[in-house]
PDB file of C-alpha atoms in Angstrom:
ATOM      1  CA  MET A   1       5.287  -0.083  12.479  1.00  0.00           C
ATOM      2  CA  LYS A   2       1.796   1.430  12.266  1.00  0.00           C
ATOM      3  CA  LYS A   3      -0.483   0.167   9.493  1.00  0.00           C
ATOM      4  CA  PHE A   4      -4.175   0.210   8.583  1.00  0.00           C
ATOM      5  CA  VAL A   5      -4.666  -3.567   8.736  1.00  0.00           C
ATOM      6  CA  ASN A   6      -7.345  -5.922  10.046  1.00  0.00           C
ATOM      7  CA  ASP A   7      -6.505  -9.575   9.413  1.00  0.00           C
ATOM      8  CA  PRO A   8      -3.270  -9.578   7.340  1.00  0.00           C
ATOM      9  CA  LYS A   9      -4.662 -12.531   5.349  1.00  0.00           C
ATOM     10  CA  GLN A  10      -7.581 -10.327   4.284  1.00  0.00           C
ATOM     11  CA  PHE A  11      -5.448  -7.296   3.417  1.00  0.00           C
ATOM     12  CA  VAL A  12      -5.510  -7.878  -0.357  1.00  0.00           C
ATOM     13  CA  PRO A  13      -9.191  -8.926  -0.645  1.00  0.00           C
ATOM     14  CA  GLN A  14     -10.302  -5.946   1.436  1.00  0.00           C
ATOM     15  CA  MET A  15      -8.167  -3.603  -0.657  1.00  0.00           C
ATOM     16  CA  LEU A  16      -9.640  -5.006  -3.882  1.00  0.00           C
ATOM     17  CA  GLN A  17     -13.172  -4.799  -2.505  1.00  0.00           C
ATOM     18  CA  GLY A  18     -12.632  -1.134  -1.673  1.00  0.00           C
ATOM     19  CA  LEU A  19     -11.213  -0.478  -5.115  1.00  0.00           C
ATOM     20  CA  ALA A  20     -14.276  -1.961  -6.803  1.00  0.00           C
ATOM     21  CA  LEU A  21     -16.745  -0.221  -4.495  1.00  0.00           C
ATOM     22  CA  ALA A  22     -15.101   3.134  -5.222  1.00  0.00           C
ATOM     23  CA  ASN A  23     -15.342   2.591  -8.994  1.00  0.00           C
ATOM     24  CA  PRO A  24     -18.613   0.694  -9.579  1.00  0.00           C
ATOM     25  CA  ASP A  25     -19.220   2.045 -13.094  1.00  0.00           C
ATOM     26  CA  THR A  26     -15.910   0.895 -14.542  1.00  0.00           C
ATOM     27  CA  LEU A  27     -14.604  -2.082 -12.541  1.00  0.00           C
ATOM     28  CA  THR A  28     -15.853  -5.519 -11.548  1.00  0.00           C
ATOM     29  CA  TYR A  29     -14.395  -7.500  -8.648  1.00  0.00           C
ATOM     30  CA  VAL A  30     -14.395 -11.309  -8.718  1.00  0.00           C
ATOM     31  CA  PRO A  31     -13.287 -12.250  -5.190  1.00  0.00           C
ATOM     32  CA  ASP A  32     -12.762 -15.946  -5.913  1.00  0.00           C
ATOM     33  CA  TYR A  33      -9.709 -15.090  -8.029  1.00  0.00           C
ATOM     34  CA  ASN A  34      -8.609 -11.667  -6.709  1.00  0.00           C
ATOM     35  CA  LEU A  35      -9.713 -10.421 -10.119  1.00  0.00           C
ATOM     36  CA  ILE A  36     -10.319  -6.799 -11.024  1.00  0.00           C
ATOM     37  CA  MET A  37     -11.667  -6.492 -14.583  1.00  0.00           C
ATOM     38  CA  ARG A  38     -13.210  -3.911 -16.859  1.00  0.00           C
ATOM     39  CA  LYS A  39     -16.991  -3.706 -16.780  1.00  0.00           C
ATOM     40  CA  ASP A  40     -17.096  -4.079 -20.559  1.00  0.00           C
ATOM     41  CA  ALA A  41     -14.656  -7.008 -20.763  1.00  0.00           C
ATOM     42  CA  PRO A  42     -14.295  -9.276 -22.568  1.00  0.00           C
ATOM     43  CA  ARG A  43     -15.063  -7.681 -25.920  1.00  0.00           C
ATOM     44  CA  ASP A  44     -15.378  -9.710 -29.093  1.00  0.00           C
ATOM     45  CA  ASP A  45     -13.564  -7.087 -31.156  1.00  0.00           C
ATOM     46  CA  LYS A  46     -10.279  -6.975 -29.194  1.00  0.00           C
ATOM     47  CA  VAL A  47      -7.635  -9.117 -27.553  1.00  0.00           C
ATOM     48  CA  SER A  48      -7.919  -9.098 -23.755  1.00  0.00           C
ATOM     49  CA  ILE A  49      -4.793  -7.930 -21.899  1.00  0.00           C
ATOM     50  CA  VAL A  50      -4.169  -9.498 -18.461  1.00  0.00           C
ATOM     51  CA  GLN A  51      -1.428  -9.083 -15.878  1.00  0.00           C
ATOM     52  CA  GLY A  52      -1.064 -10.603 -12.436  1.00  0.00           C
ATOM     53  CA  SER A  53       2.007 -10.370 -10.182  1.00  0.00           C
ATOM     54  CA  GLY A  54       1.922  -9.962  -6.424  1.00  0.00           C
ATOM     55  CA  SER A  55       0.132  -7.202  -4.595  1.00  0.00           C
ATOM     56  CA  GLY A  56       2.019  -4.416  -2.867  1.00  0.00           C
ATOM     57  CA  HIS A  57       3.009  -2.647  -6.099  1.00  0.00           C
ATOM     58  CA  GLU A  58      -0.093  -0.516  -6.523  1.00  0.00           C
ATOM     59  CA  PRO A  59      -1.114   1.194  -8.719  1.00  0.00           C
ATOM     60  CA  ALA A  60       0.323  -1.781 -10.641  1.00  0.00           C
ATOM     61  CA  HIS A  61      -1.578  -3.700 -11.746  1.00  0.00           C
ATOM     62  CA  VAL A  62      -5.146  -3.584 -10.466  1.00  0.00           C
ATOM     63  CA  MET A  63      -5.283   0.203 -10.717  1.00  0.00           C
ATOM     64  CA  THR A  64      -4.238   0.196 -14.367  1.00  0.00           C
ATOM     65  CA  VAL A  65      -7.293  -1.727 -15.550  1.00  0.00           C
ATOM     66  CA  GLY A  66      -9.255   0.296 -18.082  1.00  0.00           C
ATOM     67  CA  LYS A  67      -9.614   1.333 -21.707  1.00  0.00           C
ATOM     68  CA  GLY A  68      -6.273   1.401 -23.466  1.00  0.00           C
ATOM     69  CA  MET A  69      -4.553  -0.474 -20.640  1.00  0.00           C
ATOM     70  CA  LEU A  70      -5.348  -3.803 -18.962  1.00  0.00           C
ATOM     71  CA  ASP A  71      -8.629  -5.664 -19.278  1.00  0.00           C
ATOM     72  CA  GLY A  72      -7.989  -7.508 -16.030  1.00  0.00           C
ATOM     73  CA  ALA A  73      -5.497  -8.115 -13.214  1.00  0.00           C
ATOM     74  CA  CYS A  74      -5.431 -11.027 -10.777  1.00  0.00           C
ATOM     75  CA  PRO A  75      -2.809 -10.346  -8.086  1.00  0.00           C
ATOM     76  CA  GLY A  76      -1.561 -12.735  -5.465  1.00  0.00           C
ATOM     77  CA  ASP A  77      -0.886 -11.851  -1.847  1.00  0.00           C
ATOM     78  CA  VAL A  78       1.612  -9.111  -1.037  1.00  0.00           C
ATOM     79  CA  PHE A  79       4.864  -9.867  -2.904  1.00  0.00           C
ATOM     80  CA  SER A  80       3.542 -13.322  -3.869  1.00  0.00           C
ATOM     81  CA  ALA A  81       2.686 -14.620  -7.328  1.00  0.00           C
ATOM     82  CA  PRO A  82      -0.997 -15.311  -7.971  1.00  0.00           C
ATOM     83  CA  PRO A  83      -1.976 -18.972  -7.715  1.00  0.00           C
ATOM     84  CA  MET A  84      -2.083 -20.778 -11.031  1.00  0.00           C
ATOM     85  CA  ASP A  85      -5.847 -21.266 -10.814  1.00  0.00           C
ATOM     86  CA  TYR A  86      -6.374 -17.499 -10.396  1.00  0.00           C
ATOM     87  CA  VAL A  87      -4.589 -16.926 -13.693  1.00  0.00           C
ATOM     88  CA  TYR A  88      -6.343 -19.827 -15.426  1.00  0.00           C
ATOM     89  CA  GLU A  89      -9.820 -18.748 -14.335  1.00  0.00           C
ATOM     90  CA  THR A  90      -9.037 -15.132 -15.209  1.00  0.00           C
ATOM     91  CA  ALA A  91      -7.970 -16.170 -18.701  1.00  0.00           C
ATOM     92  CA  LYS A  92     -11.249 -18.079 -19.112  1.00  0.00           C
ATOM     93  CA  LEU A  93     -13.394 -15.209 -17.822  1.00  0.00           C
ATOM     94  CA  LEU A  94     -11.649 -12.720 -20.098  1.00  0.00           C
ATOM     95  CA  ALA A  95     -11.402 -15.028 -23.099  1.00  0.00           C
ATOM     96  CA  SER A  96     -12.234 -13.200 -26.297  1.00  0.00           C
ATOM     97  CA  PRO A  97     -12.534 -14.672 -29.787  1.00  0.00           C
ATOM     98  CA  ALA A  98      -9.507 -12.494 -30.576  1.00  0.00           C
ATOM     99  CA  GLY A  99      -7.506 -14.102 -27.764  1.00  0.00           C
ATOM    100  CA  VAL A 100      -5.819 -13.245 -24.469  1.00  0.00           C
ATOM    101  CA  LEU A 101      -2.333 -11.797 -23.950  1.00  0.00           C
ATOM    102  CA  LEU A 102      -0.805 -12.543 -20.552  1.00  0.00           C
ATOM    103  CA  LEU A 103       1.829 -10.066 -19.354  1.00  0.00           C
ATOM    104  CA  VAL A 104       4.247 -11.475 -16.777  1.00  0.00           C
ATOM    105  CA  ASN A 105       6.969  -9.749 -14.781  1.00  0.00           C
ATOM    106  CA  ASN A 106       9.984 -12.038 -14.822  1.00  0.00           C
ATOM    107  CA  TYR A 107       9.926 -13.702 -11.404  1.00  0.00           C
ATOM    108  CA  THR A 108      10.126 -17.450 -10.929  1.00  0.00           C
ATOM    109  CA  GLY A 109       6.767 -17.810  -9.160  1.00  0.00           C
ATOM    110  CA  ASP A 110       4.950 -15.633 -11.679  1.00  0.00           C
ATOM    111  CA  ARG A 111       6.455 -17.499 -14.628  1.00  0.00           C
ATOM    112  CA  MET A 112       5.394 -20.852 -13.208  1.00  0.00           C
ATOM    113  CA  ALA A 113       1.833 -19.718 -12.479  1.00  0.00           C
ATOM    114  CA  PHE A 114       1.304 -18.080 -15.861  1.00  0.00           C
ATOM    115  CA  GLU A 115       2.981 -20.796 -17.926  1.00  0.00           C
ATOM    116  CA  MET A 116       0.895 -23.525 -16.278  1.00  0.00           C
ATOM    117  CA  ALA A 117      -2.296 -21.468 -16.626  1.00  0.00           C
ATOM    118  CA  SER A 118      -1.517 -20.763 -20.275  1.00  0.00           C
ATOM    119  CA  GLU A 119      -1.061 -24.466 -20.999  1.00  0.00           C
ATOM    120  CA  LEU A 120      -4.413 -25.284 -19.373  1.00  0.00           C
ATOM    121  CA  ALA A 121      -6.158 -22.477 -21.236  1.00  0.00           C
ATOM    122  CA  GLU A 122      -4.721 -23.631 -24.556  1.00  0.00           C
ATOM    123  CA  ALA A 123      -5.865 -27.173 -23.793  1.00  0.00           C
ATOM    124  CA  ASP A 124      -9.364 -25.705 -23.414  1.00  0.00           C
ATOM    125  CA  GLY A 125      -9.095 -24.263 -26.907  1.00  0.00           C
ATOM    126  CA  LEU A 126      -8.452 -20.649 -25.897  1.00  0.00           C
ATOM    127  CA  LYS A 127      -6.127 -18.419 -27.896  1.00  0.00           C
ATOM    128  CA  VAL A 128      -3.452 -17.391 -25.376  1.00  0.00           C
ATOM    129  CA  LYS A 129       0.059 -15.972 -25.632  1.00  0.00           C
ATOM    130  CA  THR A 130       2.453 -14.980 -22.845  1.00  0.00           C
ATOM    131  CA  LEU A 131       4.930 -12.101 -22.784  1.00  0.00           C
ATOM    132  CA  PHE A 132       7.664 -11.865 -20.147  1.00  0.00           C
ATOM    133  CA  ILE A 133       8.901  -8.433 -19.043  1.00  0.00           C
ATOM    134  CA  ASP A 134      12.482  -8.078 -17.768  1.00  0.00           C
ATOM    135  CA  ASP A 135      13.571  -4.429 -17.771  1.00  0.00           C
ATOM    136  CA  ASP A 136      15.639  -4.318 -14.542  1.00  0.00           C
ATOM    137  CA  VAL A 137      19.354  -3.851 -15.224  1.00  0.00           C
ATOM    138  CA  ALA A 138      20.410  -4.144 -11.572  1.00  0.00           C
ATOM    139  CA  VAL A 139      21.134  -7.865 -11.475  1.00  0.00           C
ATOM    140  CA  GLN A 140      21.167 -10.713 -13.958  1.00  0.00           C
ATOM    141  CA  ASP A 141      19.718 -13.235 -11.505  1.00  0.00           C
ATOM    142  CA  SER A 142      18.229 -12.844  -8.041  1.00  0.00           C
ATOM    143  CA  THR A 143      16.637 -14.947  -5.344  1.00  0.00           C
ATOM    144  CA  TYR A 144      13.319 -14.612  -7.164  1.00  0.00           C
ATOM    145  CA  THR A 145      14.333 -14.809 -10.824  1.00  0.00           C
ATOM    146  CA  VAL A 146      16.326 -16.500 -13.507  1.00  0.00           C
ATOM    147  CA  GLY A 147      17.397 -13.570 -15.615  1.00  0.00           C
ATOM    148  CA  ARG A 148      16.422  -9.971 -15.127  1.00  0.00           C
ATOM    149  CA  ARG A 149      13.498  -8.834 -13.024  1.00  0.00           C
ATOM    150  CA  GLY A 150      10.411  -7.109 -14.352  1.00  0.00           C
ATOM    151  CA  VAL A 151       9.860  -3.769 -12.619  1.00  0.00           C
ATOM    152  CA  ALA A 152       8.423  -0.325 -13.471  1.00  0.00           C
ATOM    153  CA  GLY A 153       9.142  -0.693 -17.179  1.00  0.00           C
ATOM    154  CA  ASN A 154       6.137  -3.011 -17.348  1.00  0.00           C
ATOM    155  CA  PHE A 155       4.005   0.149 -17.537  1.00  0.00           C
ATOM    156  CA  PHE A 156       5.272   0.907 -21.040  1.00  0.00           C
ATOM    157  CA  VAL A 157       4.539  -2.611 -22.274  1.00  0.00           C
ATOM    158  CA  MET A 158       1.006  -2.430 -20.803  1.00  0.00           C
ATOM    159  CA  LYS A 159       0.415   0.969 -22.368  1.00  0.00           C
ATOM    160  CA  ALA A 160       1.655   0.009 -25.830  1.00  0.00           C
ATOM    161  CA  VAL A 161      -0.157  -3.321 -26.133  1.00  0.00           C
ATOM    162  CA  GLY A 162      -3.272  -1.863 -24.507  1.00  0.00           C
ATOM    163  CA  ALA A 163      -3.406   0.908 -27.082  1.00  0.00           C
ATOM    164  CA  ALA A 164      -2.778  -1.475 -29.970  1.00  0.00           C
ATOM    165  CA  SER A 165      -5.463  -3.824 -28.687  1.00  0.00           C
ATOM    166  CA  GLU A 166      -8.009  -0.989 -28.725  1.00  0.00           C
ATOM    167  CA  GLU A 167      -7.032  -0.366 -32.359  1.00  0.00           C
ATOM    168  CA  GLY A 168      -7.842  -3.977 -33.222  1.00  0.00           C
ATOM    169  CA  ALA A 169      -4.358  -5.489 -33.474  1.00  0.00           C
ATOM    170  CA  ASP A 170      -4.379  -9.285 -33.418  1.00  0.00           C
ATOM    171  CA  LEU A 171      -2.676 -11.490 -30.846  1.00  0.00           C
ATOM    172  CA  ASP A 172       0.531 -12.050 -32.832  1.00  0.00           C
ATOM    173  CA  GLU A 173       0.874  -8.336 -33.522  1.00  0.00           C
ATOM    174  CA  LEU A 174       0.414  -7.496 -29.857  1.00  0.00           C
ATOM    175  CA  LEU A 175       3.097  -9.993 -28.891  1.00  0.00           C
ATOM    176  CA  ARG A 176       5.457  -8.389 -31.416  1.00  0.00           C
ATOM    177  CA  ILE A 177       4.758  -4.913 -30.060  1.00  0.00           C
ATOM    178  CA  GLY A 178       5.177  -5.988 -26.449  1.00  0.00           C
ATOM    179  CA  GLN A 179       8.470  -7.730 -27.157  1.00  0.00           C
ATOM    180  CA  LYS A 180       9.698  -4.701 -29.076  1.00  0.00           C
ATOM    181  CA  VAL A 181       8.920  -2.299 -26.217  1.00  0.00           C
ATOM    182  CA  ASN A 182      10.437  -4.627 -23.643  1.00  0.00           C
ATOM    183  CA  SER A 183      13.636  -4.903 -25.713  1.00  0.00           C
ATOM    184  CA  VAL A 184      14.275  -1.137 -25.555  1.00  0.00           C
ATOM    185  CA  THR A 185      13.210  -0.552 -21.937  1.00  0.00           C
ATOM    186  CA  ARG A 186      15.665  -0.419 -19.038  1.00  0.00           C
ATOM    187  CA  THR A 187      15.107   0.335 -15.332  1.00  0.00           C
ATOM    188  CA  MET A 188      17.074   0.557 -12.104  1.00  0.00           C
ATOM    189  CA  GLY A 189      15.888   1.434  -8.597  1.00  0.00           C
ATOM    190  CA  LEU A 190      17.329   2.711  -5.355  1.00  0.00           C
ATOM    191  CA  ALA A 191      15.976   2.372  -1.803  1.00  0.00           C
ATOM    192  CA  LEU A 192      16.373   4.876   1.026  1.00  0.00           C
ATOM    193  CA  THR A 193      14.401   2.725   3.486  1.00  0.00           C
ATOM    194  CA  PRO A 194      13.053  -0.827   3.619  1.00  0.00           C
ATOM    195  CA  CYS A 195       9.366  -1.654   3.233  1.00  0.00           C
ATOM    196  CA  THR A 196       7.035  -3.327   5.741  1.00  0.00           C
ATOM    197  CA  PRO A 197       4.680  -6.086   4.512  1.00  0.00           C
ATOM    198  CA  PRO A 198       1.392  -6.183   6.476  1.00  0.00           C
ATOM    199  CA  ALA A 199       1.762  -9.860   7.398  1.00  0.00           C
ATOM    200  CA  LYS A 200       5.292  -9.335   8.746  1.00  0.00           C
ATOM    201  CA  GLY A 201       4.672  -6.146  10.666  1.00  0.00           C
ATOM    202  CA  SER A 202       8.357  -5.188  10.638  1.00  0.00           C
ATOM    203  CA  PRO A 203      10.790  -3.974   7.964  1.00  0.00           C
ATOM    204  CA  LEU A 204      11.690  -6.572   5.355  1.00  0.00           C
ATOM    205  CA  PHE A 205      15.399  -5.811   5.657  1.00  0.00           C
ATOM    206  CA  GLU A 206      17.688  -3.503   7.586  1.00  0.00           C
ATOM    207  CA  LEU A 207      19.211  -0.410   6.055  1.00  0.00           C
ATOM    208  CA  PRO A 208      21.304   1.936   8.229  1.00  0.00           C
ATOM    209  CA  GLU A 209      20.352   5.616   8.246  1.00  0.00           C
ATOM    210  CA  ASP A 210      23.455   6.610   6.272  1.00  0.00           C
ATOM    211  CA  GLU A 211      23.173   3.888   3.597  1.00  0.00           C
ATOM    212  CA  ILE A 212      21.140   3.241   0.452  1.00  0.00           C
ATOM    213  CA  GLU A 213      20.430   0.011  -1.476  1.00  0.00           C
ATOM    214  CA  ILE A 214      21.492   0.529  -5.098  1.00  0.00           C
ATOM    215  CA  GLY A 215      19.579  -1.669  -7.530  1.00  0.00           C
ATOM    216  CA  VAL A 216      16.948  -2.783  -5.024  1.00  0.00           C
ATOM    217  CA  GLY A 217      14.148  -5.039  -6.259  1.00  0.00           C
ATOM    218  CA  ILE A 218      10.480  -4.187  -5.834  1.00  0.00           C
ATOM    219  CA  HIS A 219      10.104  -7.020  -3.303  1.00  0.00           C
ATOM    220  CA  GLY A 220      13.048  -5.750  -1.280  1.00  0.00           C
ATOM    221  CA  GLU A 221      15.556  -8.028  -3.035  1.00  0.00           C
ATOM    222  CA  PRO A 222      19.202  -7.027  -2.650  1.00  0.00           C
ATOM    223  CA  GLY A 223      20.601  -4.831  -5.377  1.00  0.00           C
ATOM    224  CA  ARG A 224      24.109  -4.442  -6.699  1.00  0.00           C
ATOM    225  CA  ARG A 225      25.560  -2.995  -3.532  1.00  0.00           C
ATOM    226  CA  ARG A 226      25.048  -0.765  -0.525  1.00  0.00           C
ATOM    227  CA  GLY A 227      26.214   2.816  -0.893  1.00  0.00           C
ATOM    228  CA  ARG A 228      26.392   5.942   1.189  1.00  0.00           C
ATOM    229  CA  LEU A 229      23.569   8.450   1.406  1.00  0.00           C
ATOM    230  CA  GLY A 230      24.593  11.355  -0.806  1.00  0.00           C
ATOM    231  CA  THR A 231      23.120  14.332  -2.600  1.00  0.00           C
ATOM    232  CA  ALA A 232      20.216  13.893  -5.008  1.00  0.00           C
ATOM    233  CA  ASP A 233      22.592  14.251  -7.967  1.00  0.00           C
ATOM    234  CA  GLU A 234      24.972  11.647  -6.583  1.00  0.00           C
ATOM    235  CA  MET A 235      22.231   9.135  -5.877  1.00  0.00           C
ATOM    236  CA  LEU A 236      20.567   9.735  -9.238  1.00  0.00           C
ATOM    237  CA  ALA A 237      23.853   9.012 -10.988  1.00  0.00           C
ATOM    238  CA  GLU A 238      23.971   5.612  -9.256  1.00  0.00           C
ATOM    239  CA  ILE A 239      20.893   4.488 -11.209  1.00  0.00           C
ATOM    240  CA  LEU A 240      21.074   6.631 -14.343  1.00  0.00           C
ATOM    241  CA  GLU A 241      24.567   5.567 -15.387  1.00  0.00           C
ATOM    242  CA  PRO A 242      23.900   1.798 -15.376  1.00  0.00           C
ATOM    243  CA  VAL A 243      20.625   2.276 -17.267  1.00  0.00           C
ATOM    244  CA  VAL A 244      22.223   4.437 -19.975  1.00  0.00           C
ATOM    245  CA  LYS A 245      25.154   2.046 -20.424  1.00  0.00           C
ATOM    246  CA  ASP A 246      23.071  -1.113 -20.569  1.00  0.00           C
ATOM    247  CA  LEU A 247      21.262  -0.803 -23.924  1.00  0.00           C
ATOM    248  CA  PRO A 248      23.259   1.406 -24.454  1.00  0.00           C
ATOM    249  CA  PHE A 249      21.450   4.703 -24.929  1.00  0.00           C
ATOM    250  CA  SER A 250      23.489   7.219 -26.903  1.00  0.00           C
ATOM    251  CA  SER A 251      23.495  10.735 -28.302  1.00  0.00           C
ATOM    252  CA  GLY A 252      20.693  11.234 -30.795  1.00  0.00           C
ATOM    253  CA  ASP A 253      18.334   8.753 -29.132  1.00  0.00           C
ATOM    254  CA  ARG A 254      14.797   9.876 -28.341  1.00  0.00           C
ATOM    255  CA  VAL A 255      13.462   8.386 -25.111  1.00  0.00           C
ATOM    256  CA  ALA A 256      10.597   8.206 -22.680  1.00  0.00           C
ATOM    257  CA  LEU A 257      11.854   8.994 -19.181  1.00  0.00           C
ATOM    258  CA  MET A 258      10.108   7.764 -16.046  1.00  0.00           C
ATOM    259  CA  ILE A 259      10.927   8.603 -12.451  1.00  0.00           C
ATOM    260  CA  ASN A 260       8.862   6.138 -10.424  1.00  0.00           C
ATOM    261  CA  GLY A 261       8.272   6.407  -6.691  1.00  0.00           C
ATOM    262  CA  LEU A 262       8.525   3.217  -4.654  1.00  0.00           C
ATOM    263  CA  GLY A 263       5.713   4.156  -2.265  1.00  0.00           C
ATOM    264  CA  GLY A 264       7.216   6.357   0.434  1.00  0.00           C
ATOM    265  CA  THR A 265       8.850   9.233  -1.449  1.00  0.00           C
ATOM    266  CA  PRO A 266       7.144  12.651  -1.716  1.00  0.00           C
ATOM    267  CA  ILE A 267       6.161  13.710  -5.222  1.00  0.00           C
ATOM    268  CA  SER A 268       8.241  16.863  -4.777  1.00  0.00           C
ATOM    269  CA  GLU A 269      11.384  14.748  -4.483  1.00  0.00           C
ATOM    270  CA  LEU A 270      10.414  12.714  -7.551  1.00  0.00           C
ATOM    271  CA  TYR A 271      10.100  15.896  -9.623  1.00  0.00           C
ATOM    272  CA  LEU A 272      13.458  17.074  -8.278  1.00  0.00           C
ATOM    273  CA  LEU A 273      14.988  13.792  -9.491  1.00  0.00           C
ATOM    274  CA  TYR A 274      13.214  14.116 -12.846  1.00  0.00           C
ATOM    275  CA  GLY A 275      14.677  17.579 -13.397  1.00  0.00           C
ATOM    276  CA  ARG A 276      18.180  16.363 -12.630  1.00  0.00           C
ATOM    277  CA  ALA A 277      17.767  13.282 -14.857  1.00  0.00           C
ATOM    278  CA  HIS A 278      16.425  15.437 -17.701  1.00  0.00           C
ATOM    279  CA  GLN A 279      19.459  17.694 -17.464  1.00  0.00           C
ATOM    280  CA  GLN A 280      21.975  14.845 -17.318  1.00  0.00           C
ATOM    281  CA  LEU A 281      20.396  13.066 -20.301  1.00  0.00           C
ATOM    282  CA  THR A 282      20.186  16.284 -22.317  1.00  0.00           C
ATOM    283  CA  ASP A 283      23.877  16.874 -21.628  1.00  0.00           C
ATOM    284  CA  ARG A 284      24.540  13.480 -23.241  1.00  0.00           C
ATOM    285  CA  GLY A 285      22.581  14.423 -26.350  1.00  0.00           C
ATOM    286  CA  ILE A 286      19.628  12.168 -25.463  1.00  0.00           C
ATOM    287  CA  GLU A 287      16.275  13.772 -26.301  1.00  0.00           C
ATOM    288  CA  ILE A 288      13.357  13.398 -23.873  1.00  0.00           C
ATOM    289  CA  GLY A 289      10.264  12.685 -25.955  1.00  0.00           C
ATOM    290  CA  ARG A 290       7.805  11.692 -23.236  1.00  0.00           C
ATOM    291  CA  SER A 291       7.886  12.225 -19.469  1.00  0.00           C
ATOM    292  CA  TYR A 292       6.420  10.244 -16.560  1.00  0.00           C
ATOM    293  CA  VAL A 293       6.713  11.203 -12.886  1.00  0.00           C
ATOM    294  CA  GLY A 294       4.811   9.553 -10.051  1.00  0.00           C
ATOM    295  CA  GLU A 295       4.036   6.153  -8.586  1.00  0.00           C
ATOM    296  CA  TYR A 296       3.588   3.484 -11.252  1.00  0.00           C
ATOM    297  CA  CYS A 297       5.065   0.370  -9.620  1.00  0.00           C
ATOM    298  CA  THR A 298       5.702   0.643  -5.893  1.00  0.00           C
ATOM    299  CA  SER A 299       7.065  -1.492  -3.100  1.00  0.00           C
ATOM    300  CA  LEU A 300       4.487  -0.801  -0.379  1.00  0.00           C
ATOM    301  CA  ASP A 301       5.898   2.025   1.757  1.00  0.00           C
ATOM    302  CA  MET A 302       9.537   1.899   0.634  1.00  0.00           C
ATOM    303  CA  ALA A 303      11.198   5.291   0.313  1.00  0.00           C
ATOM    304  CA  GLY A 304      13.126   5.361  -2.923  1.00  0.00           C
ATOM    305  CA  ALA A 305      12.758   5.692  -6.664  1.00  0.00           C
ATOM    306  CA  SER A 306      13.503   3.972  -9.933  1.00  0.00           C
ATOM    307  CA  LEU A 307      14.497   5.412 -13.287  1.00  0.00           C
ATOM    308  CA  THR A 308      13.252   3.940 -16.567  1.00  0.00           C
ATOM    309  CA  LEU A 309      14.314   4.814 -20.093  1.00  0.00           C
ATOM    310  CA  VAL A 310      12.574   3.608 -23.258  1.00  0.00           C
ATOM    311  CA  ARG A 311      14.169   4.190 -26.651  1.00  0.00           C
ATOM    312  CA  VAL A 312      11.189   5.264 -28.732  1.00  0.00           C
ATOM    313  CA  ASP A 313      10.506   5.281 -32.441  1.00  0.00           C
ATOM    314  CA  ASP A 314       7.418   6.562 -34.245  1.00  0.00           C
ATOM    315  CA  GLU A 315       5.435   3.377 -33.550  1.00  0.00           C
ATOM    316  CA  ILE A 316       6.206   3.197 -29.842  1.00  0.00           C
ATOM    317  CA  GLU A 317       5.710   6.914 -29.288  1.00  0.00           C
ATOM    318  CA  ARG A 318       2.335   6.857 -31.050  1.00  0.00           C
ATOM    319  CA  LEU A 319       1.115   3.988 -28.867  1.00  0.00           C
ATOM    320  CA  LEU A 320       2.361   5.639 -25.666  1.00  0.00           C
ATOM    321  CA  ALA A 321       0.515   8.819 -26.653  1.00  0.00           C
ATOM    322  CA  ALA A 322      -2.770   7.036 -27.409  1.00  0.00           C
ATOM    323  CA  PRO A 323      -5.726   7.851 -25.119  1.00  0.00           C
ATOM    324  CA  ALA A 324      -6.276   5.657 -22.076  1.00  0.00           C
ATOM    325  CA  GLU A 325      -9.010   5.677 -19.434  1.00  0.00           C
ATOM    326  CA  ILE A 326      -8.114   3.639 -16.374  1.00  0.00           C
ATOM    327  CA  GLY A 327     -11.037   2.443 -14.320  1.00  0.00           C
ATOM    328  CA  VAL A 328      -9.901   4.144 -11.112  1.00  0.00           C
ATOM    329  CA  ARG A 329     -11.501   7.566 -10.827  1.00  0.00           C
ATOM    330  CA  ILE A 330      -9.103  10.168  -9.437  1.00  0.00           C
ATOM    331  CA  PHE A 331     -10.998  13.433 -10.137  1.00  0.00           C
TER     332      PHE A 331
END
């Protein structure tokens, strides 16, 4: 497998260094803790929003640092939780008088790192709260989690609490908003191919040419089952149906719909899937209020996609529509 890699152990630091060098006016890189933070953070007038998780899911989370989103992100190595001290030091560096909200995708390693860091930060007198995100409907438990996994739906939690933080909401209010968004967000993914971590140099798992992994995790964890490669409509139904049934979503609901690429799927195919999902949801009487198509939470170079639905109300929709300026310059 061909990759742009020097020393695999330096893959993440070199990626983060490049990210900061490309965006010097908006982002600061603290190499000791793999930390990417806003140039203007922390601010006394707002709660700081921090997320960690492993690397390999870009643009999550280091590329979603900016106004109206995250104030900082401290990733671990590829598909590995950040060390506890990375999270602890990040919380201290981003400590605001208003407090720090830690967002955590529900994986065992991430929970341990963030819970321990939160306890240390609180012992130092910092105002810290932790919110766990668990939107994946594919499996109840996996090798990496107790309970559901946190996947692409984390974007909606980041966006809502980031917007509310800019408006001056306090730490308790942000926790309420984040929990509310998480409670109405559901996701399921599907892989066409495995992914290849830089340190491994070979595919993480085997998937025959005529098979797909239904309910795959963003670290390549097994899903619900293997299925046959079918048409776009057939494969979309494999992830749409479980998501709709889980909450459940029903006729009359207004939703945000996301089709998220897992890293190796052309944008043209993602828009094809979006169009089919839009039609199938409309046929059920579900109204699409907001639309998201692209790569939000990837799995390195995995070909595949995930579908996320969020049941929105006036509060959630207003926060999702609020302006945001991520620190990564695209145009």
